[in-house]
Amino acid sequence: MLGKVFCAIGLIALVAACDEIPTDASGPTSSAPAQASKTLRTPDQAARAFVQVTQRVEPIAERECRARTSGVNCDFRIIVDDRPNQPANAYQTLDKNNRPVIAFTIGLIAEVRNADELAFVMGHEAAHHIAGHIGRQRQNAVAGAVIFAGLATLGGANSAAVESATELGAQVGARSYSKDFELEADALGTVITHKSGYNPLVGAEFFNRIPDPGDKFLGTHPPNAARIQTVRRTAAKL
């Protein structure tokens, strides 16, 4: 049964908690937006800003990683995911050598309005690695898979039903604390953004332009208001 458990969690554990970011220009706006850096109006400006933000955020993220962890690979590799037709998205994963990778799709780079938003998203993704969210998500997936498979076995389910229960348990387990992981990454991402010389309050304005996921049971992301409040609360202490 454990073989099936680990197969079920294999894909789940490869990428940290961030799903694709749906965009909606009709979303709510902040009542008092903070002063932002220069607005990015063209693809060329966005590309230049991405390079500049990477140069400033990467060393800060690596420094925070070394200060907050032990025995963790803190050599971040920040890349552009240029596969065609990818939605606006940023995610953190690990390469085959366990090096942390932060990837931005072209769509997301084009969607941000200023360097502060780029820096905040980058800091947020780096925070997922520093907080060990991939490993913690993997542990949660294993626990969920084992529990669901065990319950199915005790209930007399056949092998196909046990396998289905294992896959479902892995998914439920992986999602169990995903909202907490996002808020943790928002808080630490705020610190990284600030120390990199960008304004996390401006960066968090990005949440005001995407659909609110609400507070769905086993949803992967917390409500946008909770995320903005986390950023504000953390920034107030800096």
PDB file of C-alpha atoms in Angstrom:
ATOM      1  CA  MET A   1       0.000   0.000   0.000  1.00  0.00           C
ATOM      2  CA  LEU A   2       2.845   2.451   0.767  1.00  0.00           C
ATOM      3  CA  GLY A   3       4.042   2.150  -2.803  1.00  0.00           C
ATOM      4  CA  LYS A   4       0.704   3.459  -4.010  1.00  0.00           C
ATOM      5  CA  VAL A   5       0.776   6.168  -1.353  1.00  0.00           C
ATOM      6  CA  PHE A   6       4.066   7.567  -2.597  1.00  0.00           C
ATOM      7  CA  CYS A   7       2.940   7.375  -6.223  1.00  0.00           C
ATOM      8  CA  ALA A   8      -0.145   9.364  -5.300  1.00  0.00           C
ATOM      9  CA  ILE A   9       1.821  12.155  -3.676  1.00  0.00           C
ATOM     10  CA  GLY A  10       4.615  12.311  -6.236  1.00  0.00           C
ATOM     11  CA  LEU A  11       3.190  15.090  -8.367  1.00  0.00           C
ATOM     12  CA  ILE A  12       1.523  16.880  -5.473  1.00  0.00           C
ATOM     13  CA  ALA A  13       4.802  17.429  -3.659  1.00  0.00           C
ATOM     14  CA  LEU A  14       6.822  18.796  -6.556  1.00  0.00           C
ATOM     15  CA  VAL A  15       5.477  22.336  -6.530  1.00  0.00           C
ATOM     16  CA  ALA A  16       4.841  24.638  -3.593  1.00  0.00           C
ATOM     17  CA  ALA A  17       1.389  25.832  -2.755  1.00  0.00           C
ATOM     18  CA  CYS A  18       0.872  28.547  -5.361  1.00  0.00           C
ATOM     19  CA  ASP A  19      -1.633  27.694  -8.089  1.00  0.00           C
ATOM     20  CA  GLU A  20      -2.184  29.747 -11.218  1.00  0.00           C
ATOM     21  CA  ILE A  21      -3.241  33.306 -10.501  1.00  0.00           C
ATOM     22  CA  PRO A  22      -6.482  34.222 -12.259  1.00  0.00           C
ATOM     23  CA  THR A  23      -6.631  37.870 -13.306  1.00  0.00           C
ATOM     24  CA  ASP A  24      -9.656  40.107 -13.416  1.00  0.00           C
ATOM     25  CA  ALA A  25      -9.382  43.817 -14.080  1.00  0.00           C
ATOM     26  CA  SER A  26     -12.805  44.373 -12.525  1.00  0.00           C
ATOM     27  CA  GLY A  27     -11.631  43.304  -9.073  1.00  0.00           C
ATOM     28  CA  PRO A  28     -11.843  45.617  -6.029  1.00  0.00           C
ATOM     29  CA  THR A  29      -9.340  48.410  -5.544  1.00  0.00           C
ATOM     30  CA  SER A  30      -7.669  49.587  -2.373  1.00  0.00           C
ATOM     31  CA  SER A  31      -9.163  52.667  -0.735  1.00  0.00           C
ATOM     32  CA  ALA A  32      -5.690  54.108  -0.063  1.00  0.00           C
ATOM     33  CA  PRO A  33      -2.998  52.609  -2.272  1.00  0.00           C
ATOM     34  CA  ALA A  34       0.567  53.228  -1.168  1.00  0.00           C
ATOM     35  CA  GLN A  35       3.014  55.061  -3.424  1.00  0.00           C
ATOM     36  CA  ALA A  36       4.283  52.660  -6.058  1.00  0.00           C
ATOM     37  CA  SER A  37       7.431  52.483  -8.114  1.00  0.00           C
ATOM     38  CA  LYS A  38       7.289  53.370 -11.808  1.00  0.00           C
ATOM     39  CA  THR A  39       4.354  51.845 -13.652  1.00  0.00           C
ATOM     40  CA  LEU A  40       5.303  49.158 -16.162  1.00  0.00           C
ATOM     41  CA  ARG A  41       3.548  50.016 -19.396  1.00  0.00           C
ATOM     42  CA  THR A  42       5.347  47.964 -22.051  1.00  0.00           C
ATOM     43  CA  PRO A  43       6.739  44.420 -22.329  1.00  0.00           C
ATOM     44  CA  ASP A  44      10.244  45.890 -22.521  1.00  0.00           C
ATOM     45  CA  GLN A  45       9.753  47.793 -19.256  1.00  0.00           C
ATOM     46  CA  ALA A  46       8.394  44.649 -17.596  1.00  0.00           C
ATOM     47  CA  ALA A  47      11.352  42.576 -18.786  1.00  0.00           C
ATOM     48  CA  ARG A  48      13.876  45.139 -17.551  1.00  0.00           C
ATOM     49  CA  ALA A  49      12.084  45.383 -14.221  1.00  0.00           C
ATOM     50  CA  PHE A  50      12.140  41.610 -13.828  1.00  0.00           C
ATOM     51  CA  VAL A  51      15.926  41.551 -14.247  1.00  0.00           C
ATOM     52  CA  GLN A  52      16.419  44.438 -11.825  1.00  0.00           C
ATOM     53  CA  VAL A  53      14.085  42.968  -9.208  1.00  0.00           C
ATOM     54  CA  THR A  54      15.794  39.593  -9.465  1.00  0.00           C
ATOM     55  CA  GLN A  55      19.194  41.206  -8.914  1.00  0.00           C
ATOM     56  CA  ARG A  56      17.959  42.877  -5.730  1.00  0.00           C
ATOM     57  CA  VAL A  57      15.642  40.242  -4.276  1.00  0.00           C
ATOM     58  CA  GLU A  58      17.709  37.097  -4.902  1.00  0.00           C
ATOM     59  CA  PRO A  59      20.635  37.949  -2.565  1.00  0.00           C
ATOM     60  CA  ILE A  60      18.250  39.064   0.179  1.00  0.00           C
ATOM     61  CA  ALA A  61      16.193  35.888  -0.143  1.00  0.00           C
ATOM     62  CA  GLU A  62      19.352  33.783   0.026  1.00  0.00           C
ATOM     63  CA  ARG A  63      20.553  35.683   3.096  1.00  0.00           C
ATOM     64  CA  GLU A  64      17.204  35.192   4.834  1.00  0.00           C
ATOM     65  CA  CYS A  65      17.260  31.518   3.879  1.00  0.00           C
ATOM     66  CA  ARG A  66      20.702  30.974   5.398  1.00  0.00           C
ATOM     67  CA  ALA A  67      19.759  32.882   8.543  1.00  0.00           C
ATOM     68  CA  ARG A  68      16.492  31.001   9.103  1.00  0.00           C
ATOM     69  CA  THR A  69      17.425  27.455   8.082  1.00  0.00           C
ATOM     70  CA  SER A  70      20.120  24.841   8.575  1.00  0.00           C
ATOM     71  CA  GLY A  71      21.320  22.389   5.954  1.00  0.00           C
ATOM     72  CA  VAL A  72      18.966  23.850   3.333  1.00  0.00           C
ATOM     73  CA  ASN A  73      20.039  24.724  -0.205  1.00  0.00           C
ATOM     74  CA  CYS A  74      19.641  28.507  -0.370  1.00  0.00           C
ATOM     75  CA  ASP A  75      21.062  29.000  -3.875  1.00  0.00           C
ATOM     76  CA  PHE A  76      17.910  30.263  -5.575  1.00  0.00           C
ATOM     77  CA  ARG A  77      17.526  30.016  -9.332  1.00  0.00           C
ATOM     78  CA  ILE A  78      14.978  32.473 -10.666  1.00  0.00           C
ATOM     79  CA  ILE A  79      13.727  31.742 -14.180  1.00  0.00           C
ATOM     80  CA  VAL A  80      11.110  32.685 -16.733  1.00  0.00           C
ATOM     81  CA  ASP A  81       8.735  29.894 -17.706  1.00  0.00           C
ATOM     82  CA  ASP A  82       8.367  30.756 -21.387  1.00  0.00           C
ATOM     83  CA  ARG A  83       6.246  27.800 -22.394  1.00  0.00           C
ATOM     84  CA  PRO A  84       3.479  29.017 -24.719  1.00  0.00           C
ATOM     85  CA  ASN A  85      -0.077  29.569 -23.512  1.00  0.00           C
ATOM     86  CA  GLN A  86       0.804  29.449 -19.818  1.00  0.00           C
ATOM     87  CA  PRO A  87      -1.542  31.413 -17.521  1.00  0.00           C
ATOM     88  CA  ALA A  88      -0.328  34.178 -15.235  1.00  0.00           C
ATOM     89  CA  ASN A  89       1.474  32.222 -12.552  1.00  0.00           C
ATOM     90  CA  ALA A  90       4.526  32.060 -10.299  1.00  0.00           C
ATOM     91  CA  TYR A  91       5.639  28.981  -8.416  1.00  0.00           C
ATOM     92  CA  GLN A  92       8.486  27.518  -6.396  1.00  0.00           C
ATOM     93  CA  THR A  93       9.857  24.048  -6.977  1.00  0.00           C
ATOM     94  CA  LEU A  94      13.079  22.049  -6.638  1.00  0.00           C
ATOM     95  CA  ASP A  95      15.315  20.806  -9.433  1.00  0.00           C
ATOM     96  CA  LYS A  96      16.845  17.329  -9.544  1.00  0.00           C
ATOM     97  CA  ASN A  97      19.728  18.514  -7.353  1.00  0.00           C
ATOM     98  CA  ASN A  98      17.325  19.939  -4.748  1.00  0.00           C
ATOM     99  CA  ARG A  99      18.156  23.508  -5.755  1.00  0.00           C
ATOM    100  CA  PRO A 100      15.226  25.890  -5.194  1.00  0.00           C
ATOM    101  CA  VAL A 101      13.725  27.274  -8.387  1.00  0.00           C
ATOM    102  CA  ILE A 102      11.352  30.227  -8.623  1.00  0.00           C
ATOM    103  CA  ALA A 103       9.543  30.463 -11.953  1.00  0.00           C
ATOM    104  CA  PHE A 104       7.478  33.287 -13.442  1.00  0.00           C
ATOM    105  CA  THR A 105       5.350  32.817 -16.526  1.00  0.00           C
ATOM    106  CA  ILE A 106       5.350  35.493 -19.215  1.00  0.00           C
ATOM    107  CA  GLY A 107       1.712  36.137 -18.384  1.00  0.00           C
ATOM    108  CA  LEU A 108       2.453  37.060 -14.792  1.00  0.00           C
ATOM    109  CA  ILE A 109       5.373  39.314 -15.681  1.00  0.00           C
ATOM    110  CA  ALA A 110       3.067  41.133 -18.094  1.00  0.00           C
ATOM    111  CA  GLU A 111       0.292  41.364 -15.501  1.00  0.00           C
ATOM    112  CA  VAL A 112       2.177  43.135 -12.693  1.00  0.00           C
ATOM    113  CA  ARG A 113       1.949  46.912 -12.686  1.00  0.00           C
ATOM    114  CA  ASN A 114       5.197  47.874 -10.979  1.00  0.00           C
ATOM    115  CA  ALA A 115       8.464  46.515  -9.592  1.00  0.00           C
ATOM    116  CA  ASP A 116       7.037  46.340  -6.069  1.00  0.00           C
ATOM    117  CA  GLU A 117       4.498  43.739  -7.174  1.00  0.00           C
ATOM    118  CA  LEU A 118       7.201  41.734  -8.916  1.00  0.00           C
ATOM    119  CA  ALA A 119       9.362  41.885  -5.799  1.00  0.00           C
ATOM    120  CA  PHE A 120       6.519  40.828  -3.525  1.00  0.00           C
ATOM    121  CA  VAL A 121       5.620  37.809  -5.654  1.00  0.00           C
ATOM    122  CA  MET A 122       9.295  36.842  -5.840  1.00  0.00           C
ATOM    123  CA  GLY A 123       9.715  37.217  -2.087  1.00  0.00           C
ATOM    124  CA  HIS A 124       6.556  35.206  -1.493  1.00  0.00           C
ATOM    125  CA  GLU A 125       7.797  32.307  -3.613  1.00  0.00           C
ATOM    126  CA  ALA A 126      11.223  32.383  -1.954  1.00  0.00           C
ATOM    127  CA  ALA A 127       9.459  32.255   1.402  1.00  0.00           C
ATOM    128  CA  HIS A 128       7.771  28.974   0.429  1.00  0.00           C
ATOM    129  CA  HIS A 129      11.205  27.386   0.160  1.00  0.00           C
ATOM    130  CA  ILE A 130      12.595  28.976   3.317  1.00  0.00           C
ATOM    131  CA  ALA A 131       9.583  27.767   5.292  1.00  0.00           C
ATOM    132  CA  GLY A 132       9.979  24.243   3.899  1.00  0.00           C
ATOM    133  CA  HIS A 133       6.500  24.133   2.456  1.00  0.00           C
ATOM    134  CA  ILE A 134       7.224  21.485  -0.175  1.00  0.00           C
ATOM    135  CA  GLY A 135       8.487  19.066   2.465  1.00  0.00           C
ATOM    136  CA  ARG A 136       5.648  19.878   4.842  1.00  0.00           C
ATOM    137  CA  GLN A 137       3.112  19.477   2.051  1.00  0.00           C
ATOM    138  CA  ARG A 138       4.627  16.112   1.195  1.00  0.00           C
ATOM    139  CA  GLN A 139       4.308  14.960   4.816  1.00  0.00           C
ATOM    140  CA  ASN A 140       0.675  16.065   4.927  1.00  0.00           C
ATOM    141  CA  ALA A 141      -0.027  14.240   1.665  1.00  0.00           C
ATOM    142  CA  VAL A 142       1.542  11.029   2.981  1.00  0.00           C
ATOM    143  CA  ALA A 143      -0.487  11.227   6.191  1.00  0.00           C
ATOM    144  CA  GLY A 144      -3.723  11.820   4.287  1.00  0.00           C
ATOM    145  CA  ALA A 145      -3.028   9.005   1.845  1.00  0.00           C
ATOM    146  CA  VAL A 146      -2.242   6.514   4.615  1.00  0.00           C
ATOM    147  CA  ILE A 147      -5.330   7.427   6.633  1.00  0.00           C
ATOM    148  CA  PHE A 148      -7.738   7.292   3.698  1.00  0.00           C
ATOM    149  CA  ALA A 149      -6.247   4.059   2.388  1.00  0.00           C
ATOM    150  CA  GLY A 150      -6.425   2.503   5.850  1.00  0.00           C
ATOM    151  CA  LEU A 151     -10.043   3.470   6.301  1.00  0.00           C
ATOM    152  CA  ALA A 152     -10.917   2.056   2.877  1.00  0.00           C
ATOM    153  CA  THR A 153      -9.122  -1.193   3.679  1.00  0.00           C
ATOM    154  CA  LEU A 154     -10.891  -1.530   7.020  1.00  0.00           C
ATOM    155  CA  GLY A 155     -14.172  -0.952   5.243  1.00  0.00           C
ATOM    156  CA  GLY A 156     -13.534  -3.917   2.963  1.00  0.00           C
ATOM    157  CA  ALA A 157     -12.871  -1.936  -0.195  1.00  0.00           C
ATOM    158  CA  ASN A 158     -11.299  -3.688  -3.172  1.00  0.00           C
ATOM    159  CA  SER A 159      -7.875  -2.722  -4.515  1.00  0.00           C
ATOM    160  CA  ALA A 160      -9.237  -0.193  -7.007  1.00  0.00           C
ATOM    161  CA  ALA A 161     -11.247   1.552  -4.310  1.00  0.00           C
ATOM    162  CA  VAL A 162      -8.242   1.598  -1.972  1.00  0.00           C
ATOM    163  CA  GLU A 163      -6.122   3.150  -4.708  1.00  0.00           C
ATOM    164  CA  SER A 164      -8.765   5.824  -5.294  1.00  0.00           C
ATOM    165  CA  ALA A 165      -8.948   6.495  -1.564  1.00  0.00           C
ATOM    166  CA  THR A 166      -5.169   6.795  -1.447  1.00  0.00           C
ATOM    167  CA  GLU A 167      -5.148   9.405  -4.214  1.00  0.00           C
ATOM    168  CA  LEU A 168      -7.987  11.348  -2.596  1.00  0.00           C
ATOM    169  CA  GLY A 169      -6.287  11.231   0.799  1.00  0.00           C
ATOM    170  CA  ALA A 170      -3.063  12.571  -0.678  1.00  0.00           C
ATOM    171  CA  GLN A 171      -4.937  15.473  -2.252  1.00  0.00           C
ATOM    172  CA  VAL A 172      -6.831  16.258   0.940  1.00  0.00           C
ATOM    173  CA  GLY A 173      -3.676  16.004   3.020  1.00  0.00           C
ATOM    174  CA  ALA A 174      -1.721  18.269   0.692  1.00  0.00           C
ATOM    175  CA  ARG A 175      -4.439  20.909   0.834  1.00  0.00           C
ATOM    176  CA  SER A 176      -5.067  20.726   4.577  1.00  0.00           C
ATOM    177  CA  TYR A 177      -2.680  23.498   5.562  1.00  0.00           C
ATOM    178  CA  SER A 178      -2.174  25.169   2.186  1.00  0.00           C
ATOM    179  CA  LYS A 179      -3.935  28.364   3.319  1.00  0.00           C
ATOM    180  CA  ASP A 180      -1.654  28.592   6.341  1.00  0.00           C
ATOM    181  CA  PHE A 181       1.348  28.072   4.067  1.00  0.00           C
ATOM    182  CA  GLU A 182       0.214  30.945   1.842  1.00  0.00           C
ATOM    183  CA  LEU A 183      -0.152  33.310   4.797  1.00  0.00           C
ATOM    184  CA  GLU A 184       3.251  32.256   6.144  1.00  0.00           C
ATOM    185  CA  ALA A 185       4.764  32.975   2.741  1.00  0.00           C
ATOM    186  CA  ASP A 186       2.976  36.331   2.586  1.00  0.00           C
ATOM    187  CA  ALA A 187       4.450  37.330   5.957  1.00  0.00           C
ATOM    188  CA  LEU A 188       8.014  36.271   5.188  1.00  0.00           C
ATOM    189  CA  GLY A 189       7.663  37.567   1.636  1.00  0.00           C
ATOM    190  CA  THR A 190       6.800  40.958   3.118  1.00  0.00           C
ATOM    191  CA  VAL A 191      10.079  40.931   5.054  1.00  0.00           C
ATOM    192  CA  ILE A 192      12.105  39.928   1.997  1.00  0.00           C
ATOM    193  CA  THR A 193      10.404  42.570  -0.153  1.00  0.00           C
ATOM    194  CA  HIS A 194      11.083  45.287   2.413  1.00  0.00           C
ATOM    195  CA  LYS A 195      14.723  44.308   2.912  1.00  0.00           C
ATOM    196  CA  SER A 196      15.195  44.305  -0.864  1.00  0.00           C
ATOM    197  CA  GLY A 197      14.207  47.972  -0.981  1.00  0.00           C
ATOM    198  CA  TYR A 198      10.679  47.567  -2.307  1.00  0.00           C
ATOM    199  CA  ASN A 199       7.325  48.429  -0.754  1.00  0.00           C
ATOM    200  CA  PRO A 200       5.391  45.292   0.262  1.00  0.00           C
ATOM    201  CA  LEU A 201       2.209  47.316   0.774  1.00  0.00           C
ATOM    202  CA  VAL A 202       2.346  48.339  -2.874  1.00  0.00           C
ATOM    203  CA  GLY A 203       3.278  44.807  -3.830  1.00  0.00           C
ATOM    204  CA  ALA A 204       0.233  43.415  -2.068  1.00  0.00           C
ATOM    205  CA  GLU A 205      -2.016  45.625  -4.194  1.00  0.00           C
ATOM    206  CA  PHE A 206      -1.784  42.746  -6.663  1.00  0.00           C
ATOM    207  CA  PHE A 207      -4.338  40.896  -4.522  1.00  0.00           C
ATOM    208  CA  ASN A 208      -6.874  43.634  -5.249  1.00  0.00           C
ATOM    209  CA  ARG A 209      -6.874  42.754  -8.948  1.00  0.00           C
ATOM    210  CA  ILE A 210      -7.463  39.013  -8.782  1.00  0.00           C
ATOM    211  CA  PRO A 211     -10.706  37.194  -7.972  1.00  0.00           C
ATOM    212  CA  ASP A 212     -11.152  36.491  -4.302  1.00  0.00           C
ATOM    213  CA  PRO A 213     -10.993  32.728  -3.614  1.00  0.00           C
ATOM    214  CA  GLY A 214     -13.149  33.285  -0.538  1.00  0.00           C
ATOM    215  CA  ASP A 215     -12.765  30.788   2.252  1.00  0.00           C
ATOM    216  CA  LYS A 216     -13.521  27.503   0.529  1.00  0.00           C
ATOM    217  CA  PHE A 217     -13.161  24.256   2.445  1.00  0.00           C
ATOM    218  CA  LEU A 218      -9.830  22.704   1.466  1.00  0.00           C
ATOM    219  CA  GLY A 219      -9.201  25.585  -0.907  1.00  0.00           C
ATOM    220  CA  THR A 220      -5.566  26.254  -1.652  1.00  0.00           C
ATOM    221  CA  HIS A 221      -5.561  30.010  -1.050  1.00  0.00           C
ATOM    222  CA  PRO A 222      -6.992  32.152   1.779  1.00  0.00           C
ATOM    223  CA  PRO A 223      -9.266  35.149   1.144  1.00  0.00           C
ATOM    224  CA  ASN A 224      -7.500  38.128  -0.386  1.00  0.00           C
ATOM    225  CA  ALA A 225      -8.465  40.316   2.576  1.00  0.00           C
ATOM    226  CA  ALA A 226      -6.677  37.953   4.963  1.00  0.00           C
ATOM    227  CA  ARG A 227      -3.560  38.070   2.821  1.00  0.00           C
ATOM    228  CA  ILE A 228      -3.522  41.851   2.626  1.00  0.00           C
ATOM    229  CA  GLN A 229      -4.052  42.072   6.375  1.00  0.00           C
ATOM    230  CA  THR A 230      -1.096  39.731   6.921  1.00  0.00           C
ATOM    231  CA  VAL A 231       1.104  41.958   4.788  1.00  0.00           C
ATOM    232  CA  ARG A 232      -0.019  45.095   6.596  1.00  0.00           C
ATOM    233  CA  ARG A 233       0.452  43.554  10.017  1.00  0.00           C
ATOM    234  CA  THR A 234       3.925  42.302   9.144  1.00  0.00           C
ATOM    235  CA  ALA A 235       4.977  45.563   7.465  1.00  0.00           C
ATOM    236  CA  ALA A 236       3.899  47.565  10.517  1.00  0.00           C
ATOM    237  CA  LYS A 237       6.571  45.758  12.546  1.00  0.00           C
ATOM    238  CA  LEU A 238       9.400  46.485  10.106  1.00  0.00           C
TER     239      LEU A 238
END
